Amino acid sequence: MDQAPQQRGVHEVLRELMQRVARAYYEPRFIVILDLLAYNNMMRDEDLAKALKIPPADLRKLCAVLCKDGLIKIHSKTEEIKEYRHMKKITHSHYFIDYKRFVNVVKYRMLKVQQTIQAEVDS
């Protein structure tokens, strides 16, 4: 039996909302990414690609869709490493769910659905 929302933590409620939205509107490959981010808070691109067993380039494409939809955010960090006699710049991306933005995106989408339904009823 589900606990009352007051007894559960806010993070648990948001995680459940995210999982329900993901399962309702996205393909399984996106659902797996969102589930991993929900349970790990923030993941480096290489770790996420390894967990999904896909190439990092494919992961970036999938995450770009989720980022465009407002469900996840990307934090990139560039570091310089010395390779032989030259300095080489490497960019590491960290993916995470910004729950405040996620809730706003869900509310906006629900408003649009409500307006569409209302327009169909009125006509």
Tab-separated table of C-alpha atoms in Angstrom:
chain	number	residue	atom	x	y	z
A	1	MET	CA	0.000	0.000	0.000
A	2	ASP	CA	1.300	3.465	-0.852
A	3	GLN	CA	2.272	5.759	1.946
A	4	ALA	CA	0.589	9.124	2.297
A	5	PRO	CA	2.507	11.903	0.502
A	6	GLN	CA	3.152	13.635	3.829
A	7	GLN	CA	5.014	10.579	5.163
A	8	ARG	CA	7.179	10.085	2.092
A	9	GLY	CA	10.005	12.402	1.222
A	10	VAL	CA	9.555	15.028	-1.457
A	11	HIS	CA	12.369	13.458	-3.449
A	12	GLU	CA	10.551	10.097	-3.510
A	13	VAL	CA	7.337	11.722	-4.744
A	14	LEU	CA	9.212	13.599	-7.471
A	15	ARG	CA	11.043	10.426	-8.488
A	16	GLU	CA	7.737	8.589	-8.799
A	17	LEU	CA	6.236	11.434	-10.860
A	18	MET	CA	9.265	11.383	-13.156
A	19	GLN	CA	8.979	7.630	-13.617
A	20	ARG	CA	5.285	7.823	-14.433
A	21	VAL	CA	5.798	10.621	-16.956
A	22	ALA	CA	8.708	8.768	-18.544
A	23	ARG	CA	6.747	5.552	-18.891
A	24	ALA	CA	3.703	7.342	-20.296
A	25	TYR	CA	5.458	9.375	-22.990
A	26	TYR	CA	8.896	7.952	-23.786
A	27	GLU	CA	10.474	4.878	-25.347
A	28	PRO	CA	12.242	2.327	-23.117
A	29	ARG	CA	15.733	3.605	-23.980
A	30	PHE	CA	14.821	7.021	-22.544
A	31	ILE	CA	13.116	5.449	-19.525
A	32	VAL	CA	16.293	3.593	-18.575
A	33	ILE	CA	18.325	6.819	-18.711
A	34	LEU	CA	15.814	8.669	-16.532
A	35	ASP	CA	15.656	5.786	-14.046
A	36	LEU	CA	19.444	5.717	-13.700
A	37	LEU	CA	19.542	9.478	-13.158
A	38	ALA	CA	16.691	9.317	-10.645
A	39	TYR	CA	18.553	6.832	-8.478
A	40	ASN	CA	22.055	8.260	-8.897
A	41	ASN	CA	21.269	12.014	-8.773
A	42	MET	CA	24.134	12.866	-11.157
A	43	MET	CA	26.089	10.662	-13.533
A	44	ARG	CA	29.108	11.268	-15.716
A	45	ASP	CA	28.569	10.598	-19.423
A	46	GLU	CA	31.108	7.787	-19.537
A	47	ASP	CA	29.590	6.033	-16.508
A	48	LEU	CA	26.080	6.349	-17.909
A	49	ALA	CA	27.171	4.991	-21.303
A	50	LYS	CA	28.933	2.077	-19.605
A	51	ALA	CA	25.849	1.289	-17.493
A	52	LEU	CA	23.657	1.301	-20.616
A	53	LYS	CA	26.279	-0.522	-22.708
A	54	ILE	CA	25.983	1.970	-25.562
A	55	PRO	CA	28.582	4.219	-27.211
A	56	PRO	CA	28.930	7.700	-25.675
A	57	ALA	CA	27.905	9.317	-28.983
A	58	ASP	CA	24.564	7.491	-28.900
A	59	LEU	CA	24.097	8.463	-25.272
A	60	ARG	CA	24.649	12.126	-26.102
A	61	LYS	CA	21.964	11.937	-28.810
A	62	LEU	CA	19.449	10.404	-26.424
A	63	CYS	CA	20.275	12.858	-23.645
A	64	ALA	CA	19.991	15.776	-26.073
A	65	VAL	CA	16.359	14.816	-26.673
A	66	LEU	CA	15.653	14.655	-22.936
A	67	CYS	CA	17.470	17.937	-22.398
A	68	LYS	CA	15.490	19.625	-25.188
A	69	ASP	CA	12.279	18.365	-23.573
A	70	GLY	CA	13.357	19.904	-20.262
A	71	LEU	CA	13.608	16.661	-18.300
A	72	ILE	CA	17.350	16.615	-17.652
A	73	LYS	CA	20.212	19.090	-17.550
A	74	ILE	CA	23.842	18.796	-18.558
A	75	HIS	CA	26.794	20.219	-16.663
A	76	SER	CA	30.006	20.204	-18.702
A	77	LYS	CA	33.463	20.587	-17.276
A	78	THR	CA	36.656	20.949	-19.296
A	79	GLU	CA	39.951	19.809	-17.886
A	80	GLU	CA	43.418	19.825	-19.332
A	81	ILE	CA	45.611	16.770	-19.152
A	82	LYS	CA	49.185	16.393	-20.244
A	83	GLU	CA	49.600	13.881	-23.019
A	84	TYR	CA	53.244	13.365	-23.877
A	85	ARG	CA	54.543	16.906	-24.476
A	86	HIS	CA	51.197	18.500	-25.309
A	87	MET	CA	48.261	19.643	-23.238
A	88	LYS	CA	44.970	18.061	-24.237
A	89	LYS	CA	41.529	19.409	-23.297
A	90	ILE	CA	38.885	16.880	-22.343
A	91	THR	CA	35.271	17.763	-21.665
A	92	HIS	CA	33.318	15.672	-19.186
A	93	SER	CA	29.550	15.968	-19.108
A	94	HIS	CA	27.467	15.219	-16.055
A	95	TYR	CA	23.752	14.551	-16.478
A	96	PHE	CA	21.164	15.174	-13.775
A	97	ILE	CA	17.462	15.773	-13.269
A	98	ASP	CA	16.534	19.306	-12.241
A	99	TYR	CA	13.306	18.445	-10.433
A	100	LYS	CA	12.102	22.048	-10.172
A	101	ARG	CA	12.307	22.479	-13.935
A	102	PHE	CA	10.864	19.002	-14.453
A	103	VAL	CA	7.756	19.865	-12.424
A	104	ASN	CA	7.308	23.118	-14.363
A	105	VAL	CA	7.581	21.247	-17.679
A	106	VAL	CA	4.964	18.716	-16.553
A	107	LYS	CA	2.601	21.481	-15.384
A	108	TYR	CA	3.007	23.319	-18.710
A	109	ARG	CA	2.318	20.172	-20.715
A	110	MET	CA	-0.750	19.395	-18.632
A	111	LEU	CA	-2.006	22.946	-19.221
A	112	LYS	CA	-1.565	22.500	-22.980
A	113	VAL	CA	-3.461	19.199	-22.900
A	114	GLN	CA	-6.238	20.830	-20.868
A	115	GLN	CA	-6.466	23.722	-23.359
A	116	THR	CA	-6.607	21.313	-26.299
A	117	ILE	CA	-9.393	19.304	-24.694
A	118	GLN	CA	-11.311	22.460	-23.824
A	119	ALA	CA	-11.002	23.738	-27.405
A	120	GLU	CA	-12.380	20.442	-28.748
A	121	VAL	CA	-15.284	20.514	-26.301
A	122	ASP	CA	-16.139	24.122	-27.154
A	123	SER	CA	-16.207	23.549	-30.907
